[in-house]
Short mmCIF file of C-alpha atoms in Angstrom, two decimals:
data_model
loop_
_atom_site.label_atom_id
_atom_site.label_comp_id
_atom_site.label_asym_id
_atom_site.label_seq_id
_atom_site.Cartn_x
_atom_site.Cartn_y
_atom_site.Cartn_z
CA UNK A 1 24.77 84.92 -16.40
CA UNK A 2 22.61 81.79 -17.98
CA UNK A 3 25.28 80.46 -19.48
CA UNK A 4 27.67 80.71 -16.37
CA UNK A 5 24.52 79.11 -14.80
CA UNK A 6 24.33 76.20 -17.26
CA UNK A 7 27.74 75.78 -17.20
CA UNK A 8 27.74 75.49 -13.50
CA UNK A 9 24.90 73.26 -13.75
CA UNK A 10 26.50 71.06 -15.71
CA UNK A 11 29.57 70.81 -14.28
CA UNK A 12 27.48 70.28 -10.83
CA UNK A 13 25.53 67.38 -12.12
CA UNK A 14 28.96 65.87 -13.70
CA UNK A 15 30.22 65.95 -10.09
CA UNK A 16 27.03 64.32 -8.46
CA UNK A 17 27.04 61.45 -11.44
CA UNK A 18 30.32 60.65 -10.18
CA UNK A 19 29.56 60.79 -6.45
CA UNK A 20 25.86 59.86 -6.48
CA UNK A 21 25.32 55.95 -5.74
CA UNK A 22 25.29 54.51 -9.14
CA UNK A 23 22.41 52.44 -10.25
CA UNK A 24 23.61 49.46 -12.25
CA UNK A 25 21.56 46.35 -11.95
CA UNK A 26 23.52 44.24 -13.97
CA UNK A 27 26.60 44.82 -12.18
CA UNK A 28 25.98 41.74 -10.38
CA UNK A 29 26.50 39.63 -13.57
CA UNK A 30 29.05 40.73 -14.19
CA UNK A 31 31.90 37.84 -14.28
CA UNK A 32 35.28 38.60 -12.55
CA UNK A 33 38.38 35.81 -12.82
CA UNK A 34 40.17 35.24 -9.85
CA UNK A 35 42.80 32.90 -11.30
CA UNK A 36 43.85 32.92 -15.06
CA UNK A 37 44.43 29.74 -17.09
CA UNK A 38 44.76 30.45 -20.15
CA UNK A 39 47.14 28.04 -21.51
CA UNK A 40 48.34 28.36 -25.46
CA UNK A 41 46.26 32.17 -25.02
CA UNK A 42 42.93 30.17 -24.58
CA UNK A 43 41.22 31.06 -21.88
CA UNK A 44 39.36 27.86 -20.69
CA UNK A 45 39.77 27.04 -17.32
CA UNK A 46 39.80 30.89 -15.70
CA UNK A 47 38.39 30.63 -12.32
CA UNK A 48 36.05 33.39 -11.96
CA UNK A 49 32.69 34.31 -9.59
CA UNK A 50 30.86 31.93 -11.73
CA UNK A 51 32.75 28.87 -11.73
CA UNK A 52 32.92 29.69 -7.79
CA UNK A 53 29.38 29.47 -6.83
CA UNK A 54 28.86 26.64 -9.61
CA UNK A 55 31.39 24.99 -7.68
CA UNK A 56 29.42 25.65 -4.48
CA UNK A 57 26.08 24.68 -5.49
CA UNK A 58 27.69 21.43 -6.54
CA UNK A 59 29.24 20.73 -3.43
CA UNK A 60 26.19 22.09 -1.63
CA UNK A 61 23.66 19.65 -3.66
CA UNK A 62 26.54 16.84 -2.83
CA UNK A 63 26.61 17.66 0.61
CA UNK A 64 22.90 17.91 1.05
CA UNK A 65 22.45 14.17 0.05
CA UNK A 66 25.58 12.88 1.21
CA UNK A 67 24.42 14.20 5.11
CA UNK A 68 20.43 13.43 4.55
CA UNK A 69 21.57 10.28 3.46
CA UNK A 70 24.68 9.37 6.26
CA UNK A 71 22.71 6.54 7.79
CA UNK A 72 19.74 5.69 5.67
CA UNK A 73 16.92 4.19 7.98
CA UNK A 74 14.09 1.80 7.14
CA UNK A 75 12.24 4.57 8.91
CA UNK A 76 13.23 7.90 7.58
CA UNK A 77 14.34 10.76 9.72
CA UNK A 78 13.62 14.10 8.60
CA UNK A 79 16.42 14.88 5.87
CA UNK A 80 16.37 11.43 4.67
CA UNK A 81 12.75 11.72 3.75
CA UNK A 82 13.14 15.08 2.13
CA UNK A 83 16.06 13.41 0.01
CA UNK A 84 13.56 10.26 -0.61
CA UNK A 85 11.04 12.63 -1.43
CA UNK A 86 13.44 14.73 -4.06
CA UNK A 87 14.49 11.29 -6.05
CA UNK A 88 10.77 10.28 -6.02
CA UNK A 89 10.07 13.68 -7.86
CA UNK A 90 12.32 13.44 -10.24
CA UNK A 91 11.91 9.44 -10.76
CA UNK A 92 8.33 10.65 -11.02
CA UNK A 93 9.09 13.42 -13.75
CA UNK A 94 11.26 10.70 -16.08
CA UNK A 95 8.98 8.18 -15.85
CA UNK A 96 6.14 10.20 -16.60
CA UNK A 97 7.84 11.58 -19.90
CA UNK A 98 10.48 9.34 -20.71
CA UNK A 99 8.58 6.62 -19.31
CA UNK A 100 9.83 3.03 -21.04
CA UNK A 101 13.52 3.19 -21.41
CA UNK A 102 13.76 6.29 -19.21
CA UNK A 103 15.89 4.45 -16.25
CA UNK A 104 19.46 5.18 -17.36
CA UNK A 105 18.71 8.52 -18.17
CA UNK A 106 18.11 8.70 -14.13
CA UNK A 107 21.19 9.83 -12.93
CA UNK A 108 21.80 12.43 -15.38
CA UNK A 109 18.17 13.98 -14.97
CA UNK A 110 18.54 14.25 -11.28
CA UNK A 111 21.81 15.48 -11.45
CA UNK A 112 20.79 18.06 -13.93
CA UNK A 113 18.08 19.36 -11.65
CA UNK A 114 19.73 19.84 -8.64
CA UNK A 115 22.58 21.54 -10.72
CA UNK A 116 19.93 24.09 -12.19
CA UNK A 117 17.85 24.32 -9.17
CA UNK A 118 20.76 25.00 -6.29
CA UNK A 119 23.02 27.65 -9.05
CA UNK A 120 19.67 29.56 -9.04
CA UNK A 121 19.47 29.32 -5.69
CA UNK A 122 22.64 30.26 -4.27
CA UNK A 123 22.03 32.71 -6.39
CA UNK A 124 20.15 34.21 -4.14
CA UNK A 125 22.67 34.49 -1.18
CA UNK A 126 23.56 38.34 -0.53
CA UNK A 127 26.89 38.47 -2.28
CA UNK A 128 27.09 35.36 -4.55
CA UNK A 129 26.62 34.98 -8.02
CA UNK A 130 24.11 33.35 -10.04
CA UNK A 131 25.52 31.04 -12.43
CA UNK A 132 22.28 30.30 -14.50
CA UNK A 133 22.03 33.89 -14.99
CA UNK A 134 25.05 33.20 -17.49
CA UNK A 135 23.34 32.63 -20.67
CA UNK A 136 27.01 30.47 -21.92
CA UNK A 137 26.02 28.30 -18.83
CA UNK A 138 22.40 27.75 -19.80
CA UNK A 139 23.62 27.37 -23.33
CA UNK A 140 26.17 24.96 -22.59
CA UNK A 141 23.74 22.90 -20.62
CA UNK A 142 20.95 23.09 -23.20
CA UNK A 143 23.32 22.11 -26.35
CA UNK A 144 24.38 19.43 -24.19
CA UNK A 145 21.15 17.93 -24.19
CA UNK A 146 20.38 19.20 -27.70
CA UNK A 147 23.26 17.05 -29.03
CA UNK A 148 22.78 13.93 -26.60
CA UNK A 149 18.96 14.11 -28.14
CA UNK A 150 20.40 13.97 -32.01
CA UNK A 151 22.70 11.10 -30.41
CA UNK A 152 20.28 9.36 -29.01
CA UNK A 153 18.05 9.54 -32.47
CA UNK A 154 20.50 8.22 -34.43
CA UNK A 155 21.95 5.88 -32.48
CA UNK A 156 18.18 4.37 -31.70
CA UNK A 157 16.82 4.42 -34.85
CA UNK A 158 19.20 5.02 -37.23
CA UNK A 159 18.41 6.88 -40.65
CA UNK A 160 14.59 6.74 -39.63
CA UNK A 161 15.23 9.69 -36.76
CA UNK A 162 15.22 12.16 -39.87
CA UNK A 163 11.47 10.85 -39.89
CA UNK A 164 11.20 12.69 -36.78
CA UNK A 165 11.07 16.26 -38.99
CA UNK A 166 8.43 14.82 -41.38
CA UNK A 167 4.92 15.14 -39.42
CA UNK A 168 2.63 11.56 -40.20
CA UNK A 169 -0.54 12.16 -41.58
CA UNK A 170 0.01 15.24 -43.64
CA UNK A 171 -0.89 15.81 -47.50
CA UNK A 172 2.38 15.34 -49.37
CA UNK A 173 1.63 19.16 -50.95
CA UNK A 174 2.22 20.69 -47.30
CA UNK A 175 5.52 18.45 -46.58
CA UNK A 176 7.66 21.30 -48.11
CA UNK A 177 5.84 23.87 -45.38
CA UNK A 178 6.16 21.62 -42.72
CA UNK A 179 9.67 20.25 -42.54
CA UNK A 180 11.16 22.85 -42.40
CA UNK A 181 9.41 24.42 -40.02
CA UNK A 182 9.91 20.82 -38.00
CA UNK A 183 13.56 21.38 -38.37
CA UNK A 184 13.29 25.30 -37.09
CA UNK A 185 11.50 24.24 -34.14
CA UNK A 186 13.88 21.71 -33.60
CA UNK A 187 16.87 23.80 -33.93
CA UNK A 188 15.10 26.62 -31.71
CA UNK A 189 15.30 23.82 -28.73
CA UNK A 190 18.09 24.54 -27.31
CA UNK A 191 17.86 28.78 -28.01
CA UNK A 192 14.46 28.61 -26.24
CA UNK A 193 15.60 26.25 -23.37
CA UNK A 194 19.00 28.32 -22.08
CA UNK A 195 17.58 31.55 -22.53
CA UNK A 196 14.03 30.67 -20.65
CA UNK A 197 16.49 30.14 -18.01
CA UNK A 198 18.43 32.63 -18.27
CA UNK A 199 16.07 35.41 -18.86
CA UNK A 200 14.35 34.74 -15.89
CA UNK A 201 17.72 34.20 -13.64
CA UNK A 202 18.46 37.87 -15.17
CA UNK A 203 15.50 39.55 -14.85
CA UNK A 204 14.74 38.51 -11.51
CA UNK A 205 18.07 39.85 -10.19
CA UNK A 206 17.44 42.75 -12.07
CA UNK A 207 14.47 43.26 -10.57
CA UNK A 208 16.20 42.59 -6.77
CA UNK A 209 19.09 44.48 -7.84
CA UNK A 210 16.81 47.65 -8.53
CA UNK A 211 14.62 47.31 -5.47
CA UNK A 212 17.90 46.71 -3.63
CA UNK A 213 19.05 49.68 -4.75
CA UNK A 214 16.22 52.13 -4.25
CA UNK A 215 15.85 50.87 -0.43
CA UNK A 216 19.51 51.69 0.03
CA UNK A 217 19.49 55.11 -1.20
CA UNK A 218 16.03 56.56 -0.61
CA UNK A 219 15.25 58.33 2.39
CA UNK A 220 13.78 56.40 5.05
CA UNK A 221 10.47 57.76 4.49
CA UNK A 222 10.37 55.77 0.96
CA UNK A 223 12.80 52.97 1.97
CA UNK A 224 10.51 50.87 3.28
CA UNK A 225 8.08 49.88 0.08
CA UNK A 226 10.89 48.83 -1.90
CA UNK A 227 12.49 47.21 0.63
CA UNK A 228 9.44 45.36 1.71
CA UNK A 229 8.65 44.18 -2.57
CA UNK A 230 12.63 42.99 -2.22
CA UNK A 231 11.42 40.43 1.08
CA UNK A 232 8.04 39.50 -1.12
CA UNK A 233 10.31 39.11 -4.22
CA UNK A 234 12.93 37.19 -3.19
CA UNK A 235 10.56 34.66 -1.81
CA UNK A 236 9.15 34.47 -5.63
CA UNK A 237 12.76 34.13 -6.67
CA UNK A 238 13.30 31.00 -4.57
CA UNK A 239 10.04 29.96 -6.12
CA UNK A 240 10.48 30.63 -9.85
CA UNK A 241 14.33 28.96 -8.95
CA UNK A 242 12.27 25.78 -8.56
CA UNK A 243 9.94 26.27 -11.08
CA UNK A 244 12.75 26.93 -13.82
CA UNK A 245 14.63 24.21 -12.73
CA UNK A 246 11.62 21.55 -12.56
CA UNK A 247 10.69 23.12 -15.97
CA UNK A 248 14.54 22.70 -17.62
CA UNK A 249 14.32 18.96 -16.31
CA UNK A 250 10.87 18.25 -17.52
CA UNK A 251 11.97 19.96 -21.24
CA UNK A 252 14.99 17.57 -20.92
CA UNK A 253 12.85 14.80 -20.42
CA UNK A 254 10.49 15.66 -23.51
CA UNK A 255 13.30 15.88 -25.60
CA UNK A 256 15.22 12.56 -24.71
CA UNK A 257 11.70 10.62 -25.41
CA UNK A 258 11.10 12.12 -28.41
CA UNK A 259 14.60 10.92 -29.32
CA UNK A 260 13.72 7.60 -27.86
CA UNK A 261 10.26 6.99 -29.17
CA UNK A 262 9.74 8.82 -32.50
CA UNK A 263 6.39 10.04 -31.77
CA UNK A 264 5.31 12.23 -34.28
CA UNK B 1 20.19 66.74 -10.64
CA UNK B 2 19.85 63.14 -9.29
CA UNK B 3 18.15 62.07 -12.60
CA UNK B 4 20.64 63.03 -14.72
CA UNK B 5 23.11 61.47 -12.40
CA UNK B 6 21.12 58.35 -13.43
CA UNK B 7 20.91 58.90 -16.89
CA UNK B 8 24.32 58.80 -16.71
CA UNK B 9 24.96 56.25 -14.74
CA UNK B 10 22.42 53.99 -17.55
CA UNK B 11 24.51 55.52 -20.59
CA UNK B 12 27.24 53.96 -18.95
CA UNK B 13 25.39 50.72 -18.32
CA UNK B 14 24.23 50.61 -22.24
CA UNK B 15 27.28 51.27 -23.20
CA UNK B 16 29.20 48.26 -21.74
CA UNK B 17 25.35 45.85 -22.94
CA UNK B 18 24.71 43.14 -20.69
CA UNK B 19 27.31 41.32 -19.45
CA UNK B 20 26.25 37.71 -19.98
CA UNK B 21 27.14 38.94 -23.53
CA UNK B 22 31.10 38.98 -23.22
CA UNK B 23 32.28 36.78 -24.97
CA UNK B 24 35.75 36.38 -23.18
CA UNK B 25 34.68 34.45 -20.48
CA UNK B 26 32.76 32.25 -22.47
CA UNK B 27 35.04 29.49 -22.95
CA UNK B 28 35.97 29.23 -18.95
CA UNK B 29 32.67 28.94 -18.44
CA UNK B 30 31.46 26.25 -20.55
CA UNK B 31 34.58 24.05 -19.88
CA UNK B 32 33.56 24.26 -15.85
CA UNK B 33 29.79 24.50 -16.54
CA UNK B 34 30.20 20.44 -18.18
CA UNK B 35 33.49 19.41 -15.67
CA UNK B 36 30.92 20.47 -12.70
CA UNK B 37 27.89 19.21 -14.22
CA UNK B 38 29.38 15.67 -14.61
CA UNK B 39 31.77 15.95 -11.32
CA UNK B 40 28.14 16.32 -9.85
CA UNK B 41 26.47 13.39 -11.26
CA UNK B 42 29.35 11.64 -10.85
CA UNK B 43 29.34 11.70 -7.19
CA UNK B 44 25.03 11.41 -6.99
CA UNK B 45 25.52 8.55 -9.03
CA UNK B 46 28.21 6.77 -6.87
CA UNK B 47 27.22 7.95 -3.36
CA UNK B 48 23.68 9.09 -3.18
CA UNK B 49 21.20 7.32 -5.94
CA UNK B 50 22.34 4.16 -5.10
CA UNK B 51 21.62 4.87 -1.34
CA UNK B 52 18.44 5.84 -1.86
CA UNK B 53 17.75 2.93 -4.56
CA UNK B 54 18.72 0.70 -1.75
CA UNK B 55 16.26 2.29 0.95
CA UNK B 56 13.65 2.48 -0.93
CA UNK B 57 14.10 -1.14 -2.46
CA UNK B 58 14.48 -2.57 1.13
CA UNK B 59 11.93 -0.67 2.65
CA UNK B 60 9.58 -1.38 -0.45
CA UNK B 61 10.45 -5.31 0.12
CA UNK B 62 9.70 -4.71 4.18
CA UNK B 63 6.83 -3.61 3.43
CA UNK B 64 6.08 -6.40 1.17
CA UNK B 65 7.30 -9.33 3.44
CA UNK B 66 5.11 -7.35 6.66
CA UNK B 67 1.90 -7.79 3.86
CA UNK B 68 3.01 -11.55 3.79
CA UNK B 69 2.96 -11.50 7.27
CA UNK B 70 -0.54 -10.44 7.71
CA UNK B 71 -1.79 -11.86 5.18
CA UNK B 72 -0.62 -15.12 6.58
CA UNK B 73 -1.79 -14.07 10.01
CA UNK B 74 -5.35 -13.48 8.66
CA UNK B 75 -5.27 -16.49 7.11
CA UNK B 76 -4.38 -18.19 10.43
CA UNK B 77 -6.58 -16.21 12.70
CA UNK B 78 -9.17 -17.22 9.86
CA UNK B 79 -8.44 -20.82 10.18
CA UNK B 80 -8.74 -20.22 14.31
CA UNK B 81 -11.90 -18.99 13.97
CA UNK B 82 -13.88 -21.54 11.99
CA UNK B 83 -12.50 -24.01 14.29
CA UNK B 84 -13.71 -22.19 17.24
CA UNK B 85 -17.06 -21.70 15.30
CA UNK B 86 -16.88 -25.45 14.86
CA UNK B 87 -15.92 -26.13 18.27
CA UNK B 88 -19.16 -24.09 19.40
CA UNK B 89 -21.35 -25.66 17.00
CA UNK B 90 -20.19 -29.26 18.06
CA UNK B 91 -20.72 -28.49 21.91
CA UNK B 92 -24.39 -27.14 20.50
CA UNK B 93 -25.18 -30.11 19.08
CA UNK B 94 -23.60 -32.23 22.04
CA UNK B 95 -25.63 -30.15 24.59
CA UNK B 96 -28.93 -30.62 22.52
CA UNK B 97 -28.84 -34.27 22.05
CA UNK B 98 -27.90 -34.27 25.59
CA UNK B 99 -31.08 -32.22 26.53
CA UNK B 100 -33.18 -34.88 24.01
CA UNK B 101 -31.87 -37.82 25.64
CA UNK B 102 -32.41 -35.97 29.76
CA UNK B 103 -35.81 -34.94 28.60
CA UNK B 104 -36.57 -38.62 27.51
CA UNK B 105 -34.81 -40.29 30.89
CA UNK B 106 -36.67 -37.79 32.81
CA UNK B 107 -40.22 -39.08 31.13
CA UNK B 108 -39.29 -42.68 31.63
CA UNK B 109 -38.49 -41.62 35.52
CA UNK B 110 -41.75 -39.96 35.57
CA UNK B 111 -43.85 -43.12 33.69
CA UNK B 112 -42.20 -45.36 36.48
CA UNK B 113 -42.70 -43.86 39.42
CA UNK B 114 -46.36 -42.70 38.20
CA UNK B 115 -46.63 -46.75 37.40
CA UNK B 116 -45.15 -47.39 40.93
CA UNK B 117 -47.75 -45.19 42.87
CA UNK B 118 -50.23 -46.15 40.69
CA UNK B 119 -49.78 -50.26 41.39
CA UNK B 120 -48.95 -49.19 45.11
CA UNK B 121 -52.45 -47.54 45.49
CA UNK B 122 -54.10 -50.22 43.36
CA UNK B 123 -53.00 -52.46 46.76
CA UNK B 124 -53.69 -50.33 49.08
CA UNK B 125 -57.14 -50.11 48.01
CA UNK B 126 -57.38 -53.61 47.81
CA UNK B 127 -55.88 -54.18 51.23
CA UNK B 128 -58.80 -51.56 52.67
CA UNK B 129 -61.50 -53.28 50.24
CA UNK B 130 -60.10 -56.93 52.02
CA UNK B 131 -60.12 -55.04 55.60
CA UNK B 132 -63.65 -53.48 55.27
CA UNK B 133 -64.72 -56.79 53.63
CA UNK B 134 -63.21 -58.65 56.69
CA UNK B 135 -64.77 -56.34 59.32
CA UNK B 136 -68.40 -56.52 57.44
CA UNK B 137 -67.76 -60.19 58.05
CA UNK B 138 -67.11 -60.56 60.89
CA UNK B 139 -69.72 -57.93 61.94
CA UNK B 140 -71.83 -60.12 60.60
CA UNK B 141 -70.50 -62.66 62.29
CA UNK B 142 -71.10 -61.72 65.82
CA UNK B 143 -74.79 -60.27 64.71
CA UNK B 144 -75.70 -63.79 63.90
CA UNK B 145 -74.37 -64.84 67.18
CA UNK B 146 -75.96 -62.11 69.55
CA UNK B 147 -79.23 -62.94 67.63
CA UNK B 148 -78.38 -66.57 68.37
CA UNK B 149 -77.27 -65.86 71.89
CA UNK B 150 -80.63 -63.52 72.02
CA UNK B 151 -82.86 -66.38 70.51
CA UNK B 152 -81.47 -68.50 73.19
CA UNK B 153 -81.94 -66.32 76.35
CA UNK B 154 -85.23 -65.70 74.89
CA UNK B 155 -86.03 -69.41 74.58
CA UNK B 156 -84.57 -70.34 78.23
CA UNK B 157 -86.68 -67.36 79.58
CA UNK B 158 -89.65 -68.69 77.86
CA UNK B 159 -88.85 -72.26 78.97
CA UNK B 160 -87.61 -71.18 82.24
CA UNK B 161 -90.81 -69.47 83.58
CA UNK B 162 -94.37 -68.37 82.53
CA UNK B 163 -94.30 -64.77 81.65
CA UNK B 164 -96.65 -61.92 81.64
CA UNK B 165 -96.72 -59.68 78.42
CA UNK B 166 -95.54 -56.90 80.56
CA UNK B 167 -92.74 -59.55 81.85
CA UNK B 168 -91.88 -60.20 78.42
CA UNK B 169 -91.82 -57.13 77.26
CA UNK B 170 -89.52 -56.30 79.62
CA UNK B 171 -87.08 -59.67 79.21
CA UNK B 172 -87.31 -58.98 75.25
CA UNK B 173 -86.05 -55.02 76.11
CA UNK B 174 -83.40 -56.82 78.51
CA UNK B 175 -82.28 -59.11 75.71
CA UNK B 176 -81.90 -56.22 73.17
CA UNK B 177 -80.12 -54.02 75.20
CA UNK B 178 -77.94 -56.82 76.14
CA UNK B 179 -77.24 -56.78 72.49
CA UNK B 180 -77.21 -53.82 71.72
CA UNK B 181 -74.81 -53.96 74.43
CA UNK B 182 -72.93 -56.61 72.73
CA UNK B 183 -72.57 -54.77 69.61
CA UNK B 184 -71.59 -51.62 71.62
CA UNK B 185 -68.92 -53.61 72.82
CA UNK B 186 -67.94 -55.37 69.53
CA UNK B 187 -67.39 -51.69 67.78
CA UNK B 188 -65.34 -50.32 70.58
#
């Protein structure tokens, strides 16, 4: 009779596993090809979910400028002064930490901050797919920079650069401590700089994904509280989209002047 | 029931790890992550910095030139107003000297005509002095001749005819009142 009972049970809760509405938060990063190209058996230019909305938030930043900026007045309308408004910001954040020599690195930085800041915030479109919540993305973005930084050293300064890991001002005793832990923090760069980024893409969607989830399925009578934290939250997503994106940039912008100007 | 329809539903989740850990779409994604990165800053760099760099460069020298402008307008209005300022101080001066030199006319005017009225009364007191000397004159004039005349009535009386005192009395009242009558006369 128990046994039957357990056996049932068991059986019974098999069957609801596979009909209940599955809870998987991190379905939504998951990354799906539309087309294959994978020529030779490499797979490098698959179109999937993620190239997709990379390619829309690059067409959307592109867009955005391209219409704010149609017929530029000596007396801004609306959009144009937003658009004035974003270069200023990010003029702003180079010259502040690049600051002498920081002009051609313009373009780039701007560029790099729209990328970041509209992928996290399409992301945020019912449906879409967050491309910063890739950690290859962040990662291919951050070693990008890492290796245009080590460029930049070398090609500035030459030989000297490697003075960069060797911290003025120190008694020669603690030199074999300290450059080595110079060169680990260097080498962390990049590692802390994607996954900042793409830890908090991920965990915010998590987080949406699970609230999501709980005010689809609950009865109506609890519905409402996690569907109200989803409204609060994804109003701190577009936020923290921002603040990721202005903090990525401003890292950038660190790292190029150290490159440029040697200071320790 | 339901939570071990979750706990299944998680087993199956661990199982398969995240997936921004598989690996096989890793290569895709780089290669698009840099062809969109720079397809993007190619076309902010071509079409939209360079827009902006030119707004903001015109608008910046606009707003330089319209400084100019003032600036050269203050300057101007300056230069208006300490010539007006002079203008007002010249006109003070003109209308001062011109009260000095009124004041001064008007004293002269006043010293001459006071001079004039002056001289003019001088002569007519003279003229009245000469008259009243002329009258006394001739007043006394014509009392030396009604004495005269007197003297002589009273001598051809007294030649004329013996008189009583009371007679002569009488012919010497006659005699003055003639003159008195006389001089009656003479002052009307």
């Amino acid at each position: 009779m128990f046994l039957t009972a357990t056996a049932i049970s068991a059986e019974a809760a098999q069957a609801a596993a596979a009909a209940a509405p599955r809870m998987d938060p991190l379905h939504h990063f998951q990354v799906i090809r539309y087309v294959e190209i994978a020529p030779f058996g490499l797979d490098l230019f698959s179109i999937s979910n993620s190239v997709l909305w990379m390619w829309i938030s690059v067409a959307a930043v592109f867009a955005f400028f391209r219409y704010a900026m149609r017929q530029p007045a000596l007396v801004p309308g609306r959009l144009q002064s937003i658009a004035e408004a974003a270069y200023l910001f990010i003029r702003g954040i180079v010259d502040e930490n690049i600051g002498h020599g920081g002009k051609p690195f313009f373009p780039m930085v701007f560029s790099l901050f729209f990328f970041v800041l509209f992928c996290n915030w399409t992301g945020l479109i019912p449906a879409s797919f967050t491309a910063t919540s890739q950690l290859i993305v962040t990662a291919t973005l951050a070693l990008g920079i890492f290796f245009l930084s080590i460029f930049l050293g070398f090609y500035k300064h030459g030989l000297k650069f490697l003075g960069f890991f060797v911290p003025s001002g120190l008694p020669v005793l603690l030199l074999p401590l300290m450059v080595p832990i110079e060169i680990i923090s260097f080498l962390a760069r990049p590692v802390s700089l994607s996954v900042r980024l793409f830890a908090n893409m991920t965990a915010g969607h998590t987080v949406l994904g699970v609230l999501f989830f709980f005010s689809a399925t609950l009865p109506w009578i609890g519905s409402w509280l996690p569907f109200g934290f989803s409204v609060v939250f994804t109003a701190v997503e577009i936020f923290i989209g921002f603040i990721q994106a202005y903090i990525f940039t401003i890292l950038t912008c660190v790292y190029i002047n150290d490159s440029l100007h040697l200071h320790h | 029931m339901i939570s071990s329809a979750y706990a299944a539903a998680e087993g199956h989740a661990q199982s398969s790890g995240l997936p921004q850990f598989e690996s096989s779409v890793f290569g895709s994604q780089m290669f698009w992550t840099v062809v969109s990165f720079f397809v993007l800053m190619y076309l902010l760099n071509r079409y939209v910095i360079p827009a902006i760099n030119d707004i903001l460069d015109s608008r910046s020298k606009k707003i330089g030139e319209d400084i100019q402008h003032a600036e050269r307008a203050r300057q101007d209005a300056e230069r208006l107003l300490a010539n007006y300022r002079d203008q007002i101080e010249r006109a003070r001066q003109l209308t001062a000297t011109t009260l000095d030199e009124a004041r001064i006319e008007a004293a002269a005017i006043r010293e001459q005509a006071l001079a004039e009225l002056n001289e003019e009364l001088s002569k007519k007191k003279a003229s009245a002095v000469e008259e009243i000397e002329r009258m006394r004159v001739q007043a006394m004039e014509e009392i030396r001749e009604a004495a005269v005349e007197l003297a002589m009535l009273a001598t051809e009386k007294l030649i004329a005819k013996t008189v009583t005192k009371p007679k002569a009395e009488s012919m010497v009242k006659e005699a003055l009142d003639h003159m008195e009558q006389n001089r009656v006369g003479m002052r009307h």
